[in-house]
Tab-separated table of C-alpha atoms in Angstrom:
chain	number	residue	atom	x	y	z
F	1	MET	CA	11.874	7.901	9.374
F	2	GLY	CA	10.006	10.824	11.087
F	3	LEU	CA	7.977	11.508	8.239
F	4	LEU	CA	6.910	8.056	6.943
F	5	LEU	CA	5.993	7.254	10.382
F	6	PRO	CA	2.792	9.401	10.406
F	7	PHE	CA	1.702	7.788	7.383
F	8	LEU	CA	2.040	4.244	8.761
F	9	LEU	CA	-0.507	5.849	11.968
F	10	ARG	CA	-2.875	7.361	9.356
F	11	TRP	CA	-3.293	3.651	8.045
F	12	VAL	CA	-3.674	2.334	11.625
F	13	GLY	CA	-6.497	4.869	11.648
F	14	LEU	CA	-7.937	4.639	8.360
F	15	SER	CA	-8.675	0.958	9.237
F	16	CYS	CA	-10.244	1.779	11.964
F	17	SER	CA	-12.087	4.468	10.637
F	18	LEU	CA	-13.553	1.126	8.576
F	19	CYS	CA	-13.993	-0.509	10.585
F	20	ALA	CA	-16.103	2.246	12.489
F	21	ARG	CA	-18.023	3.605	9.340
F	22	ASP	CA	-19.473	0.027	8.570
F	23	ASN	CA	-20.715	-0.797	12.285
F	24	LEU	CA	-19.051	-3.977	12.491
F	25	GLU	CA	-18.673	-5.078	15.857
F	26	THR	CA	-15.403	-6.461	16.328
F	27	SER	CA	-14.186	-9.524	18.543
F	28	PRO	CA	-12.055	-8.837	21.877
F	29	SER	CA	-9.136	-11.117	20.754
F	30	SER	CA	-9.284	-8.952	16.726
F	31	LEU	CA	-9.004	-5.459	19.301
F	32	THR	CA	-6.170	-6.617	21.299
F	33	ARG	CA	-3.880	-8.576	18.295
F	34	PHE	CA	-5.119	-5.110	15.721
F	35	GLY	CA	-4.199	-2.745	18.746
F	36	SER	CA	-1.146	-4.201	19.199
F	37	ILE	CA	0.319	-3.942	15.698
F	38	PHE	CA	3.523	-2.452	17.067
F	39	GLU	CA	4.262	-4.757	19.748
F	40	ASP	CA	6.039	-8.314	20.502
F	41	ASN	CA	2.598	-9.951	20.730
F	42	TRP	CA	1.914	-9.460	17.358
F	43	HIS	CA	2.873	-13.108	16.232
F	44	HIS	CA	1.528	-15.132	19.253
F	45	SER	CA	-1.267	-16.072	18.541
F	46	PHE	CA	-0.318	-17.398	15.354
F	47	SER	CA	3.208	-19.210	16.566
F	48	HIS	CA	1.332	-22.763	16.731
F	49	ASN	CA	1.195	-22.256	12.823
F	50	HIS	CA	4.791	-21.981	12.480
F	51	ILE	CA	4.949	-18.961	10.241
F	52	ASN	CA	7.827	-17.011	10.190
F	53	SER	CA	7.434	-15.313	7.310
F	54	TRP	CA	7.421	-11.644	8.240
F	55	SER	CA	5.686	-10.412	5.010
F	56	VAL	CA	2.394	-11.844	4.739
F	57	PRO	CA	-0.289	-10.347	6.147
F	58	ARG	CA	-3.488	-11.402	8.401
F	59	ILE	CA	-7.066	-11.036	7.086
F	60	PHE	CA	-9.901	-11.220	9.250
F	61	LEU	CA	-13.033	-12.577	7.268
F	62	THR	CA	-15.724	-10.933	9.920
F	63	THR	CA	-19.718	-11.904	9.467
F	64	VAL	CA	-22.826	-10.433	10.960
F	65	ASN	CA	-24.460	-12.975	8.873
F	66	HIS	CA	-27.294	-15.450	10.919
F	67	ASN	CA	-26.837	-18.229	8.442
F	68	VAL	CA	-22.815	-18.346	8.910
F	69	GLN	CA	-22.492	-22.518	7.739
F	70	SER	CA	-23.430	-20.826	4.091
F	71	LEU	CA	-19.937	-18.856	4.645
F	72	LYS	CA	-18.069	-21.800	4.645
F	73	PRO	CA	-18.591	-23.098	1.465
F	74	TYR	CA	-16.999	-19.473	-0.109
F	75	ILE	CA	-13.312	-19.642	1.427
F	76	ALA	CA	-11.144	-22.053	-0.373
F	77	LYS	CA	-7.049	-22.760	-0.186
F	78	VAL	CA	-5.598	-22.099	-3.397
F	79	ASN	CA	-1.342	-22.564	-4.798
F	80	ASN	CA	-0.603	-22.623	-1.264
F	81	ASN	CA	-0.315	-19.208	-0.693
F	82	VAL	CA	-4.055	-18.840	1.190
F	83	ASN	CA	-4.698	-20.556	4.531
F	84	ILE	CA	-7.473	-20.913	6.652
F	85	VAL	CA	-6.154	-20.814	10.416
F	86	ASN	CA	-9.435	-21.713	11.854
F	87	THR	CA	-12.331	-22.698	10.121
F	88	ASN	CA	-14.224	-24.103	13.540
F	89	LEU	CA	-17.879	-22.547	12.309
F	90	GLU	CA	-19.552	-24.966	14.157
F	91	ALA	CA	-18.894	-24.379	17.232
F	92	ILE	CA	-20.069	-20.636	16.801
F	93	ARG	CA	-24.003	-21.084	18.295
F	94	ASP	CA	-25.000	-17.554	18.874
F	95	HIS	CA	-25.464	-14.588	15.656
F	96	THR	CA	-22.665	-12.610	17.217
F	97	VAL	CA	-19.463	-11.631	14.818
F	98	LYS	CA	-18.110	-14.249	13.307
F	99	THR	CA	-14.354	-14.353	12.572
F	100	VAL	CA	-11.864	-16.492	10.294
F	101	GLU	CA	-8.454	-15.644	10.227
F	102	VAL	CA	-6.838	-15.841	6.915
F	103	SER	CA	-3.257	-16.155	6.151
F	104	ILE	CA	-1.462	-15.200	2.942
F	105	HIS	CA	2.347	-16.937	2.583
F	106	ALA	CA	2.892	-14.280	-0.508
F	107	VAL	CA	1.316	-11.962	-2.712
F	108	GLY	CA	-0.902	-13.874	-4.833
F	109	GLN	CA	-4.171	-14.788	-4.533
F	110	LEU	CA	-7.293	-14.851	-3.065
F	111	ILE	CA	-9.944	-17.131	-3.977
F	112	LEU	CA	-13.967	-16.965	-2.377
F	113	ALA	CA	-15.883	-19.997	-4.045
F	114	GLY	CA	-19.167	-19.913	-4.255
F	115	ASN	CA	-21.614	-22.736	-6.476
F	116	ASN	CA	-19.137	-23.687	-8.763
F	117	LYS	CA	-18.046	-19.617	-9.301
F	118	MET	CA	-14.764	-18.189	-7.996
F	119	ALA	CA	-14.343	-14.369	-7.129
F	120	VAL	CA	-9.758	-13.748	-7.343
F	121	LEU	CA	-8.305	-11.230	-6.026
F	122	ASP	CA	-4.761	-10.746	-7.495
F	123	ASN	CA	-2.369	-7.936	-8.398
F	124	ASN	CA	-3.776	-6.272	-10.971
F	125	LEU	CA	-7.772	-6.760	-10.303
F	126	TYR	CA	-9.258	-4.380	-8.073
F	127	THR	CA	-13.141	-4.770	-8.500
F	128	VAL	CA	-13.720	-8.940	-9.497
F	129	GLU	CA	-17.543	-9.878	-9.583
F	130	SER	CA	-18.318	-12.989	-9.037
F	131	LYS	CA	-21.713	-15.163	-7.734
F	132	ILE	CA	-21.597	-13.839	-4.565
F	133	GLY	CA	-21.433	-10.005	-5.036
F	134	THR	CA	-18.424	-7.941	-7.053
F	135	PHE	CA	-15.062	-7.569	-4.737
F	136	ASN	CA	-14.495	-4.508	-3.470
F	137	THR	CA	-10.271	-3.353	-2.969
F	138	GLY	CA	-8.387	-0.555	-1.922
F	139	PHE	CA	-4.660	-1.435	-2.176
F	140	ASP	CA	-1.521	1.545	-1.946
F	141	THR	CA	0.945	-0.812	-3.535
F	142	PHE	CA	4.635	0.128	-2.849
F	143	ASN	CA	8.001	-2.255	-3.739
F	144	SER	CA	10.830	-2.391	-2.419
F	145	LYS	CA	13.954	-4.938	-2.315
F	146	PHE	CA	12.176	-7.375	-0.379
F	147	GLY	CA	9.540	-7.423	-2.945
F	148	THR	CA	6.320	-5.918	-2.907
F	149	PHE	CA	4.157	-5.100	0.296
F	150	LYS	CA	0.323	-3.098	0.154
F	151	ALA	CA	-0.803	-0.836	2.747
F	152	ASN	CA	-3.715	0.749	3.610
F	153	MET	CA	-5.361	-3.049	2.629
F	154	ALA	CA	-9.073	-2.625	3.003
F	155	PHE	CA	-12.418	-4.681	0.879
F	156	SER	CA	-15.477	-5.636	1.169
F	157	PHE	CA	-18.488	-7.240	-1.092
F	158	THR	CA	-21.069	-4.729	-2.077
F	159	ASN	CA	-24.156	-7.129	-3.819
F	160	LEU	CA	-24.245	-9.567	-1.986
F	161	HIS	CA	-25.470	-13.209	-2.892
F	162	ALA	CA	-29.033	-14.198	-1.396
F	163	SER	CA	-28.213	-15.831	0.829
F	164	LEU	CA	-25.521	-13.696	2.682
F	165	ARG	CA	-27.155	-10.584	2.646
F	166	ASN	CA	-24.848	-7.457	3.551
F	167	ASP	CA	-23.499	-8.694	6.765
F	168	PHE	CA	-20.177	-9.303	5.076
F	169	LYS	CA	-16.697	-7.630	5.207
F	170	VAL	CA	-12.946	-8.670	4.756
F	171	MET	CA	-10.460	-6.586	6.790
F	172	ILE	CA	-6.550	-6.890	6.449
F	173	LEU	CA	-5.254	-5.533	9.693
F	174	GLY	CA	-1.806	-5.440	8.992
F	175	PHE	CA	1.432	-7.679	8.397
F	176	ASP	CA	2.501	-10.601	10.633
F	177	GLY	CA	5.959	-9.261	11.540
F	178	LEU	CA	5.716	-5.415	10.901
F	179	ASN	CA	6.547	-4.785	14.273
F	180	LYS	CA	9.891	-5.899	13.920
F	181	ASN	CA	10.601	-5.096	10.327
F	182	THR	CA	9.331	-2.106	9.704
F	183	GLU	CA	11.949	0.464	10.619
F	184	LEU	CA	14.367	-1.380	8.544
F	185	LEU	CA	11.764	-1.141	5.653
F	186	PHE	CA	11.279	2.636	5.909
F	187	GLN	CA	15.014	3.217	6.256
F	188	ARG	CA	15.434	1.429	2.860
F	189	LEU	CA	12.408	3.367	1.438
F	190	GLU	CA	14.069	6.337	3.016
F	191	ALA	CA	17.562	5.643	1.376
F	192	LYS	CA	15.574	5.309	-1.861
F	193	VAL	CA	13.930	8.742	-1.143
F	194	GLU	CA	16.834	10.896	-0.776
F	195	LYS	CA	19.316	8.859	-3.169
F	196	ARG	CA	16.808	10.369	-5.821
F	197	LEU	CA	16.700	13.543	-3.969
F	198	GLN	CA	20.277	13.555	-4.377
F	199	ALA	CA	20.456	12.823	-8.127
F	200	LEU	CA	17.205	15.564	-8.576
F	201	GLU	CA	19.356	17.727	-6.796
F	202	ALA	CA	22.504	17.540	-8.496
F	203	LYS	CA	20.590	17.548	-12.375
F	204	VAL	CA	19.257	21.218	-10.723
F	205	ALA	CA	21.943	22.192	-10.291
F	206	ASN	CA	24.024	21.134	-13.349
F	207	ARG	CA	21.301	22.492	-15.518
F	208	LEU	CA	21.228	25.702	-13.327
F	209	GLN	CA	25.348	25.454	-13.776
F	210	THR	CA	24.296	25.200	-17.657
F	211	VAL	CA	22.081	28.259	-17.681
F	212	GLU	CA	24.350	30.405	-16.219
F	213	GLU	CA	27.169	29.332	-18.427
F	214	ASN	CA	24.491	30.331	-21.189
F	215	ILE	CA	23.866	33.150	-20.044
F	216	ASN	CA	27.760	34.265	-19.301
F	217	LYS	CA	28.122	33.243	-22.973
F	218	MET	CA	25.027	35.369	-24.414
F	219	PHE	CA	26.630	38.411	-22.323
F	220	GLN	CA	30.301	38.111	-23.570
F	221	SER	CA	28.685	38.109	-26.982
F	222	LEU	CA	26.549	41.054	-26.722
F	223	GLU	CA	29.762	42.473	-24.888
F	224	ASN	CA	32.288	41.762	-27.875
F	225	ARG	CA	29.755	42.859	-30.313
F	226	LEU	CA	29.364	46.392	-28.347
F	227	GLN	CA	33.218	46.800	-28.202
F	228	ARG	CA	33.648	46.097	-32.331
F	229	TRP	CA	30.596	48.517	-32.988
F	230	GLU	CA	32.442	50.647	-30.562
F	231	LEU	CA	35.552	50.367	-32.949
F	232	GLU	CA	34.724	50.642	-35.815
F	233	GLU	CA	32.159	54.182	-34.796
F	234	THR	CA	35.661	55.144	-33.723
F	235	PHE	CA	37.118	54.305	-37.175
F	236	SER	CA	34.058	55.808	-38.739
F	237	ARG	CA	34.847	59.204	-36.689
F	238	ARG	CA	38.492	59.715	-37.236
F	239	MET	CA	37.721	58.336	-41.684
F	240	ARG	CA	35.367	61.740	-41.596
F	241	HIS	CA	37.896	63.849	-39.694
F	242	LYS	CA	40.381	63.124	-42.105
């Protein structure tokens, strides 16, 4: 656990640095949720959705685009995997950062649609060309008995459609329920790593034992050959003396 916790903390730091690098402003509520990723109140703002699955990542679609209404047609619902938590864009009257909360109920697809064109993100696509731009992703994927999970998620659009310009960013800040299940998950991952290390150690030990046995056999063979040569040499000298 001690080795894996720093990795998780570095993931959080990386996500923060990505936000800072792109000069994206973030609403106080988003910062609070992000800062509380390991605390019990991570789930409180989503309790009204009755989402109990702890493997649900939260996606925050954040835009500083002046024409906020243009964002709405680009958000779609697909296969009951992607649900829009808040699409109350009509209530947004200023030009500050706008946040739309999206929940993914399974490792599935996120579809952003525009002009009757679809940009699809699934487990295999890392760059998706679409009408609204290029969908760039950065995923570190690992597997466990719980299923497939993705950490260090951050992805964004480039070459956006003119209606959106380049003021659009998509961030996955964490997994719903991460604070309650992370330790168990990493304990199982550590156990899996430990098991593989033990198997590797046993394999190396067996190989070393085999090498040692082969060396012993080689020396025994050399010793036997030397003894036989000495006997032959002794017998030859005796025969000459006769």
